[in-house]
Each structure stands twice: as C-alpha cells, then as structure tokens.
Short mmCIF file of C-alpha atoms and ligand atoms in Angstrom, two decimals:
data_model
loop_
_atom_site.label_atom_id
_atom_site.label_comp_id
_atom_site.label_asym_id
_atom_site.label_seq_id
_atom_site.Cartn_x
_atom_site.Cartn_y
_atom_site.Cartn_z
CA MET A 212 -0.04 -0.12 0.11
CA ARG A 213 1.23 3.85 -0.80
CA GLY A 214 1.43 6.33 1.64
CA PHE A 215 3.56 8.85 2.95
CA ILE A 216 6.89 8.75 5.57
CA THR A 217 8.72 11.01 7.17
CA ASP A 218 12.31 10.54 5.45
CA PRO A 219 15.36 13.79 5.85
CA ALA A 220 16.37 13.03 2.75
CA GLY A 221 13.04 13.86 0.46
CA ALA A 222 11.01 16.99 -0.55
CA ALA A 223 9.81 18.61 2.69
CA GLY A 224 11.48 15.91 4.60
CA LEU A 225 8.55 13.27 3.12
CA ARG A 226 8.72 10.16 0.85
CA LEU A 227 5.74 7.87 -1.21
CA ALA A 228 6.54 4.58 0.38
CA ASP A 229 4.91 2.02 -1.53
CA ASP A 230 5.29 -1.11 0.56
CA LEU A 231 3.59 0.14 3.77
CA PRO A 232 1.24 -2.77 5.38
CA GLU A 233 -2.43 -3.18 5.03
CA PRO A 234 -4.59 -1.75 8.30
CA VAL A 235 -5.51 -3.92 10.76
CA PRO A 236 -8.87 -2.52 12.22
CA ALA A 237 -9.87 -2.57 15.53
CA ALA A 238 -13.20 -4.26 16.18
CA ASP A 239 -14.20 -0.37 17.05
CA GLU A 240 -12.22 0.56 13.82
CA ALA A 241 -13.83 1.21 10.12
CA VAL A 242 -11.13 0.88 7.06
CA VAL A 243 -11.15 3.67 5.03
CA ALA A 244 -10.16 4.30 1.39
CA VAL A 245 -8.32 7.69 1.40
CA ARG A 246 -9.90 10.34 -1.50
CA ALA A 247 -8.64 13.75 0.11
CA TYR A 248 -6.23 14.75 2.90
CA ALA A 249 -5.52 18.38 4.28
CA LEU A 250 -2.71 19.54 5.19
CA ASN A 251 -2.24 21.92 8.99
CA SER A 252 0.21 24.12 10.27
CA ASP A 253 1.69 22.15 12.58
CA GLU A 254 2.23 18.92 10.61
CA ARG A 255 5.21 20.45 9.27
CA ASN A 256 6.86 20.51 13.20
CA LEU A 257 5.57 17.15 13.83
CA ILE A 258 7.13 15.88 10.07
CA ALA A 259 10.25 17.99 11.78
CA ARG A 260 10.37 16.03 14.95
CA ARG A 261 9.77 13.04 13.65
CA PRO A 262 11.68 11.90 10.65
CA ASP A 263 12.35 8.36 11.52
CA GLY A 264 9.43 6.68 9.04
CA TRP A 265 6.31 8.34 10.95
CA ARG A 266 3.77 8.52 9.04
CA PRO A 267 1.79 11.84 9.19
CA GLY A 268 -1.63 12.57 8.51
CA GLN A 269 -4.48 14.20 10.13
CA ASP A 270 -7.56 15.44 8.22
CA VAL A 271 -8.82 12.63 6.34
CA SER A 272 -12.20 12.12 3.69
CA GLY A 273 -12.92 8.69 2.04
CA LEU A 274 -14.95 6.41 1.88
CA VAL A 275 -15.52 3.10 3.53
CA VAL A 276 -14.42 -0.57 2.13
CA ARG A 277 -15.00 -2.01 5.89
CA ALA A 278 -16.94 -1.45 8.45
CA ALA A 279 -16.75 -1.44 12.18
CA ALA A 280 -16.95 -5.38 13.42
CA ASP A 281 -18.74 -4.20 16.65
CA GLY A 282 -21.26 -3.27 14.36
CA THR A 283 -20.92 0.33 15.10
CA GLY A 284 -20.43 3.09 12.41
CA PRO A 285 -20.79 4.06 8.92
CA ALA A 286 -21.68 1.33 6.32
CA VAL A 287 -19.44 0.15 2.96
CA GLY A 288 -19.72 2.85 0.83
CA ALA A 289 -20.63 5.60 3.27
CA ARG A 290 -18.55 8.74 2.29
CA VAL A 291 -16.86 10.01 5.35
CA VAL A 292 -14.58 12.70 7.47
CA CYS A 293 -12.54 11.76 9.91
CA TYR A 294 -10.10 13.27 13.13
CA LEU A 295 -6.92 11.49 12.93
CA ASP A 296 -4.01 11.86 15.59
CA TRP A 297 -1.52 10.58 11.98
CA GLU A 298 -1.23 8.05 9.46
CA GLY A 299 -4.16 9.69 7.29
CA TRP A 300 -2.12 10.20 4.27
CA ALA A 301 -1.92 6.42 2.43
CA GLU A 302 -4.16 4.93 0.32
CA ARG A 303 -6.06 3.46 3.48
CA ILE A 304 -6.41 3.77 6.85
CA ALA A 305 -7.93 1.90 9.75
CA VAL A 306 -10.43 5.08 12.04
CA PRO A 307 -11.98 4.61 15.39
CA VAL A 308 -15.65 5.18 14.70
CA ARG A 309 -15.82 7.75 16.99
CA ARG A 310 -13.78 10.16 14.72
CA ILE A 311 -16.09 9.31 12.26
CA ALA A 312 -18.72 11.45 10.41
CA VAL A 313 -20.62 10.56 7.10
CA LEU A 314 -20.90 13.12 4.18
CA PRO A 315 -24.11 14.24 2.29
CA ASP A 316 -23.97 13.77 -1.31
CA ASN A 317 -23.60 17.99 -1.57
CA VAL A 318 -20.49 17.73 0.65
CA SER A 319 -16.77 16.84 -1.70
CA PHE A 320 -14.16 14.84 -0.33
CA GLU A 321 -12.05 18.45 -0.71
CA GLN A 322 -14.48 20.53 1.92
CA ALA A 323 -14.70 17.40 4.01
CA ALA A 324 -11.05 17.15 4.44
CA ALA A 325 -10.16 20.81 5.63
CA LEU A 326 -12.34 20.84 8.44
CA PRO A 327 -11.84 18.24 11.16
CA ILE A 328 -8.41 19.72 12.73
CA ALA A 329 -9.37 23.46 11.95
CA GLY A 330 -13.40 23.24 12.00
CA ILE A 331 -13.03 21.49 14.86
CA THR A 332 -10.64 23.57 16.81
CA ALA A 333 -12.78 27.08 15.80
CA LEU A 334 -15.76 24.89 17.20
CA ARG A 335 -15.04 23.76 20.11
CA ALA A 336 -13.10 26.67 21.26
CA LEU A 337 -15.97 28.82 20.03
CA ARG A 338 -18.07 27.22 22.87
CA VAL A 339 -15.24 28.31 25.72
CA GLY A 340 -17.15 31.43 25.44
CA GLY A 341 -21.08 29.93 25.92
CA ALA A 342 -23.91 31.49 24.13
CA VAL A 343 -22.50 34.17 21.83
CA LEU A 344 -25.94 35.58 20.79
CA GLY A 345 -25.60 39.21 20.58
CA ARG A 346 -22.41 39.84 22.20
CA GLN A 347 -19.58 40.53 20.71
CA VAL A 348 -16.52 37.97 20.15
CA LEU A 349 -12.82 38.97 18.90
CA VAL A 350 -11.12 36.32 16.54
CA THR A 351 -6.80 37.37 15.58
CA GLY A 352 -5.10 35.29 13.05
CA ALA A 353 -8.42 35.52 11.04
CA THR A 354 -7.39 34.49 7.49
CA GLY A 355 -5.62 31.49 8.69
CA GLY A 356 -6.78 27.77 8.82
CA VAL A 357 -8.64 27.70 12.52
CA GLY A 358 -9.41 31.57 12.11
CA GLN A 359 -11.45 31.36 8.70
CA PHE A 360 -13.25 28.54 10.29
CA ALA A 361 -13.57 30.77 14.04
CA VAL A 362 -14.80 33.82 11.81
CA GLN A 363 -17.58 31.74 10.22
CA LEU A 364 -19.25 30.00 13.18
CA ALA A 365 -19.08 32.86 15.14
CA VAL A 366 -21.29 34.98 12.85
CA ALA A 367 -23.12 32.15 12.31
CA ALA A 368 -23.75 32.02 16.36
CA GLY A 369 -25.06 35.08 16.09
CA ALA A 370 -22.29 37.10 17.46
CA THR A 371 -20.67 40.76 16.52
CA VAL A 372 -17.54 39.48 14.76
CA THR A 373 -14.19 41.65 14.95
CA ALA A 374 -11.52 40.28 12.98
CA LEU A 375 -7.86 40.74 13.46
CA VAL A 376 -6.08 40.33 10.29
CA SER A 377 -1.94 40.28 9.69
CA GLY A 378 -2.29 43.60 7.10
CA PRO A 379 -4.37 45.42 5.14
CA ALA A 380 -3.86 42.74 2.04
CA ARG A 381 -5.78 40.08 4.37
CA VAL A 382 -8.90 43.35 4.85
CA GLU A 383 -11.18 41.96 2.24
CA GLU A 384 -10.58 37.86 3.13
CA ALA A 385 -12.50 38.78 6.32
CA ARG A 386 -15.21 40.44 5.37
CA ALA A 387 -15.61 37.87 2.49
CA LEU A 388 -16.02 35.42 5.67
CA GLY A 389 -18.62 37.64 7.17
CA ALA A 390 -16.48 39.41 9.77
CA HIS A 391 -18.82 42.43 11.03
CA ARG A 392 -15.34 44.93 11.99
CA VAL A 393 -11.78 44.24 10.45
CA VAL A 394 -8.87 45.14 12.60
CA THR A 395 -5.19 45.05 11.72
CA THR A 396 -4.34 45.93 14.98
CA LEU A 397 -5.82 46.15 18.04
CA ASP A 398 -4.68 49.49 19.57
CA GLY A 399 -7.98 51.20 18.44
CA ASP A 400 -9.64 52.87 21.88
CA THR A 401 -13.10 51.51 20.55
CA LEU A 402 -12.63 47.87 20.42
CA GLY A 403 -14.16 45.54 22.78
CA PRO A 404 -14.41 44.52 25.23
CA PHE A 405 -15.12 40.93 23.97
CA HIS A 406 -17.07 38.35 25.85
CA LEU A 407 -14.63 35.91 23.87
CA VAL A 408 -11.33 35.98 22.27
CA LEU A 409 -10.22 33.15 19.89
CA GLU A 410 -6.71 34.10 20.28
CA GLY A 411 -4.82 32.44 17.42
CA VAL A 412 -1.34 34.49 17.02
CA GLY A 413 0.58 34.86 20.55
CA GLY A 414 3.23 37.08 20.72
CA PRO A 415 2.32 40.49 22.22
CA VAL A 416 -1.37 39.79 20.46
CA LEU A 417 -1.81 37.91 23.48
CA PRO A 418 -1.76 41.01 26.18
CA GLN A 419 -3.39 43.02 23.91
CA ALA A 420 -6.18 40.83 23.56
CA ILE A 421 -6.73 40.40 26.98
CA ARG A 422 -6.84 44.40 27.73
CA ARG A 423 -10.10 43.87 25.79
CA VAL A 424 -11.21 41.05 27.14
CA ALA A 425 -14.33 41.76 29.14
CA ALA A 426 -15.04 41.36 32.99
CA GLY A 427 -15.57 37.91 33.07
CA GLY A 428 -15.03 36.79 29.73
CA HIS A 429 -12.91 34.21 28.02
CA ILE A 430 -9.72 34.12 25.72
CA ALA A 431 -9.24 30.50 24.39
CA TRP A 432 -5.53 31.26 23.09
CA TYR A 433 -5.35 27.81 21.25
CA GLY A 434 -1.93 28.85 18.90
CA ASN A 435 1.11 30.69 18.35
CA PRO A 436 1.91 30.98 15.23
CA SER A 437 3.89 34.28 15.72
CA ARG A 438 6.22 31.84 17.26
CA ARG A 439 7.22 34.84 19.79
CA GLY A 440 7.07 34.77 23.76
CA ALA A 441 4.28 37.03 25.92
CA GLU A 442 4.55 38.94 28.73
CA ILE A 443 1.76 39.52 30.62
CA THR A 444 0.63 41.19 33.92
CA LEU A 445 -2.36 40.93 35.95
CA ALA A 446 -2.61 44.26 34.90
CA ASP A 447 -3.40 43.80 31.24
CA PHE A 448 -6.80 42.50 32.82
CA PHE A 449 -7.79 45.61 34.69
CA GLY A 450 -6.39 47.79 31.84
CA TYR A 451 -8.44 49.61 29.09
CA ALA A 452 -11.74 47.02 29.30
CA GLN A 453 -11.65 46.27 33.17
CA GLY A 454 -11.36 42.62 32.86
CA TRP A 455 -11.67 41.65 36.15
CA ASN A 456 -12.17 37.71 36.44
CA ALA A 457 -12.14 37.21 33.28
CA HIS A 458 -10.33 33.64 32.00
CA LEU A 459 -7.38 32.44 29.80
CA VAL A 460 -7.70 29.11 28.78
CA GLY A 461 -4.56 27.06 27.15
CA PHE A 462 -6.88 25.37 24.53
CA ILE A 463 -6.72 21.63 23.02
CA SER A 464 -9.03 20.76 20.32
CA PRO A 465 -8.66 16.69 19.92
CA VAL A 466 -10.23 16.83 24.56
CA PRO A 467 -12.81 14.93 24.37
CA GLU A 468 -12.17 12.59 21.93
CA GLU A 469 -15.10 10.50 22.50
CA THR A 470 -17.00 13.49 20.69
CA LEU A 471 -14.88 14.21 17.73
CA GLY A 472 -16.80 12.33 15.49
CA GLU A 473 -20.63 14.41 16.49
CA ASP A 474 -18.80 17.43 16.09
CA LEU A 475 -17.86 16.75 12.57
CA ALA A 476 -21.32 15.94 12.01
CA ILE A 477 -21.79 20.18 13.08
CA LEU A 478 -19.53 21.13 10.73
CA VAL A 479 -20.36 18.70 7.38
CA ALA A 480 -24.03 19.57 8.52
CA LEU A 481 -23.35 23.51 8.06
CA VAL A 482 -21.62 23.68 5.41
CA SER A 483 -24.27 21.32 3.72
CA ASP A 484 -26.92 24.18 4.62
CA GLY A 485 -24.25 26.55 3.61
CA ARG A 486 -23.41 28.53 6.82
CA LEU A 487 -19.73 27.12 6.49
CA ARG A 488 -17.71 27.72 2.93
CA PRO A 489 -14.33 26.07 3.89
CA LEU A 490 -11.61 28.35 2.10
CA ILE A 491 -9.80 26.35 -0.43
CA GLY A 492 -6.89 28.24 -1.85
CA LEU A 493 -5.12 24.75 -3.41
CA VAL A 494 -5.85 20.92 -5.09
CA ARG A 495 -3.27 19.22 -5.99
CA ASP A 496 -2.93 15.13 -6.34
CA TRP A 497 -1.38 13.90 -3.67
CA THR A 498 1.85 12.94 -4.80
CA GLU A 499 2.95 16.93 -5.18
CA THR A 500 2.33 16.94 -1.11
CA ALA A 501 5.82 18.46 -0.88
CA THR A 502 4.92 21.29 -3.05
CA ALA A 503 2.08 21.88 -1.61
CA PHE A 504 4.27 22.36 1.88
CA ALA A 505 5.93 24.55 0.19
CA ALA A 506 3.18 27.30 -0.47
CA PHE A 507 2.14 26.75 2.60
CA GLU A 508 5.50 28.09 3.84
CA ASP A 509 5.16 31.58 2.06
CA ARG A 510 1.30 31.65 1.77
CA SER A 511 1.26 32.46 -1.43
CA ALA A 512 -1.78 30.06 -1.14
CA ARG A 513 -4.99 31.11 0.91
CA GLY A 514 -7.29 28.83 2.70
CA LYS A 515 -6.80 25.25 3.33
CA PHE A 516 -4.13 22.89 1.42
CA VAL A 517 -6.31 19.44 0.03
CA LEU A 518 -4.41 16.51 -1.61
CA THR A 519 -6.30 13.80 -3.24
CA VAL A 520 -5.67 10.31 -3.45
CA GLY A 521 -7.00 7.86 -6.34
N1 LIG B 634 -4.61 24.15 20.43
C1 LIG B 634 -4.99 23.49 19.54
O1 LIG B 634 -5.80 22.59 19.61
C2 LIG B 634 -4.54 24.15 17.71
C3 LIG B 634 -5.59 23.22 16.34
C4 LIG B 634 -5.43 23.64 15.32
C5 LIG B 634 -4.26 24.60 15.43
N2 LIG B 634 -3.63 24.90 16.42
C6 LIG B 634 -2.58 26.05 15.89
O2 LIG B 634 -3.16 27.38 16.27
C7 LIG B 634 -2.61 28.56 14.86
C8 LIG B 634 -2.72 28.58 13.96
O3 LIG B 634 -3.09 27.57 13.16
P1 LIG B 634 -3.24 27.86 11.38
O4 LIG B 634 -3.71 25.91 10.87
O5 LIG B 634 -4.82 28.27 11.52
O6 LIG B 634 -2.42 27.96 10.46
P2 LIG B 634 -2.25 29.33 9.73
O7 LIG B 634 -3.45 28.59 8.46
O8 LIG B 634 -1.20 29.17 9.56
O9 LIG B 634 -2.62 30.28 10.41
C9 LIG B 634 -2.19 31.66 11.14
C10 LIG B 634 -3.37 33.05 11.35
O10 LIG B 634 -1.98 33.99 12.31
C11 LIG B 634 -1.94 35.13 11.22
N3 LIG B 634 -0.33 34.86 11.74
C12 LIG B 634 0.95 34.43 11.83
N4 LIG B 634 1.96 35.46 12.28
C13 LIG B 634 1.36 36.78 12.79
C14 LIG B 634 1.59 37.60 13.37
N5 LIG B 634 2.31 37.44 13.49
N6 LIG B 634 0.49 39.13 13.40
C15 LIG B 634 -0.25 38.26 13.05
N7 LIG B 634 -1.49 37.44 12.53
C16 LIG B 634 -0.09 36.42 12.01
C17 LIG B 634 -1.57 34.81 10.00
O11 LIG B 634 -1.74 35.77 9.27
P3 LIG B 634 -1.88 35.77 7.32
O12 LIG B 634 -3.27 35.18 6.61
O13 LIG B 634 -1.73 36.92 6.78
O14 LIG B 634 -0.62 34.41 6.97
C18 LIG B 634 -2.80 33.75 9.68
O15 LIG B 634 -3.85 34.53 9.70
C19 LIG B 634 -1.03 27.20 14.90
O16 LIG B 634 0.62 27.81 15.92
C20 LIG B 634 -1.17 26.33 15.40
O17 LIG B 634 0.30 25.29 15.74
C21 LIG B 634 -3.84 24.71 17.22
#
C-alpha cells in the first residue's frame, strides 16, 4: 500500500512509500479508502520532529471499504470525514468510528478534508465562551486555517465579530468570511470589550487581547504562529476593558476524543446547508504533497491546502 512516511532526504522531509502494511482495524474501527486530505500548519513541525519513517496525516475524507466489526459506525460505501492523530496520508486507513462523520452528497471530499483539525478547533474554542448571541467576539489570525472557520462559526452563532488580520492585504478576505469589523491592530480605543477572544497569534497580541476582554469573559488561546513570547501582567486584565475575573484558557482541541465524530457531523451539516464555506486555496494530486507544503511556507495560496488520492 502507498502512503507518506517521514524521510529527511525527501522533499519537505517526506517520501511516498509503496510498501506500507494494509491497516489492521480494531473491532471499533472502520477501514477507509482515502480520497482527500488537508494540510495543517502544525504538521510541518511534526514531520521535522519525527524524521524516522513516521506516518503523518490527520485530516482525511474517503469511502468506507470495511465497516467496524462491532457493528457500530458507517456502512461500506459511506462517504466520510475522519479526524486522525497520524497515518492519514495513505491509500487506506483504520479509523475509530467515534472519529468519523458521514457526508451528505452535497459536501465534496475536498470540502470535508478541510474541516477536521481547523474546524474542530474553531467550533470547540467558540464553546469556551458559552452563548455568544448578540455578544462581541474577537478572532485573531482571522484569515488562517482555524481563523477562517472561527469567524464564520461565530457569525453563525449570532455574535458580533471583530477580526484581527495580519495586514491590509487580508482585510477583504476577512470581510468575505462575514466579519462585522476588521482591524489590523488591537490598539484602537473603541475595540471591545469582548465576551470571548479566540486567540490564534500569540506574542504581543495575547496581552493586547487580554486588555480587551470583558469582565468575566474568556480568552481561548489555541495557537502561537508568531512564535514569539508573551509577557502578561495582572494589570492587563484590569486595563481598558476592565476584564475583572476574566478567564485565560490554554486551549487544546482534540479533547474530548469521544465526541470528535459528533462535532465533525455538526461542521459537515453547516457546510451542507451553506452556513460554513471552507476556503480552499489549493487542490493537488497527493503526489504533490511536498510542493503544497512549500506553498504553505510562503502563504502564496490562501485557505486550506487539499491533496486528492486516486
Ligand atoms: N490548540 C489546538 O488544538 C490547535 C489546533 C489547530 C491549530 N493550532 C495552532 O493554531 C495556530 C494557527 O493554526 P492555523 O492552521 O490556523 O495556521 P495558519 O493557517 O498558518 O494561520 C495562522 C494565522 O495567524 C496569522 N499570523 C501569523 N503570524 C502573525 C503575526 N505575527 N501577527 C499577526 N497575525 C499573524 C496568519 O496571518 P496570514 O493570514 O496573513 O498568513 C494567519 O492568519 C498554529 O499555531 C497552530 O499550531 C492549535
């Protein structure tokens, strides 16, 4: 069976091997023939850290070719999307049924593959704030893989959404996602206070966002692509917005694992009825995975990068 493994000598640290073992499913696992997968920014780091034949791949869609032996989960022939920890960039994979959602006909394999990590992160981080109907929500890194879903989901949930983007070139992109207000800095005096902040940039943006959180509000800090440290003081909570007793949450998305499939099904339904539109910037045959990673590095294409298999 073919699939990608890490190899420091290969382009982007990857090699397409043709001698991988067929998946051997546990009783609660279905076997899925992979049709598409998407790249996540963190996968670059995982590949660099595990250069020894490790098998990457987390966001996958495909067709069930063997149902779970315990009788649970989708039947053979079902079109599905899966949230994996690894091994997804291969022709076939074994997936626990609790990590699978079935796709309606109007959701493509490419759209579905864009959803798992980024969509689940946005969906679950949004829940950190509880009900957001009519409330102010700030999304930082709003045009990133996670940010694009965070903006759309917060709008769908009835929030008034402010998007922080990296510069003027991203403003229209954030508006197209539905953001009510788009800013390139958090310096403005008229910002917030925010009931919820979905913080995906880190560095100096984090204390700036804390200064904008409402009393008792929440900051779900899920990412640090700026790769810069942040100095936070207690005074940041008591500044402009008087965010007394606000909560700073170090957010991780795959927990709880048991309901990943349920949450994927929510995202799929939102795509199906048009309330969520995965922004896909690049679709290529999976043999071009290394090239797609290069485009990821320089962000020459926008949105999620999807590779198709077979
Ligand atoms: N906690 C979790 O469970 C979880 C899950 C998924 C991802 N993550 C993390 O979340 C972060 C975002 O992931 P992603 O897939 O959305 O990555 P991404 O697609 O690379 O998006 C990153 C976003 O941050 C913006 N950005 C980067 N550096 C910035 C800076 N210095 N100032 C302002 N904006 C900046 C980018 O701007 P441009 O749009 O201009 O490029 C982009 O919008 C990563 O750190 C990732 O590791 C965490």
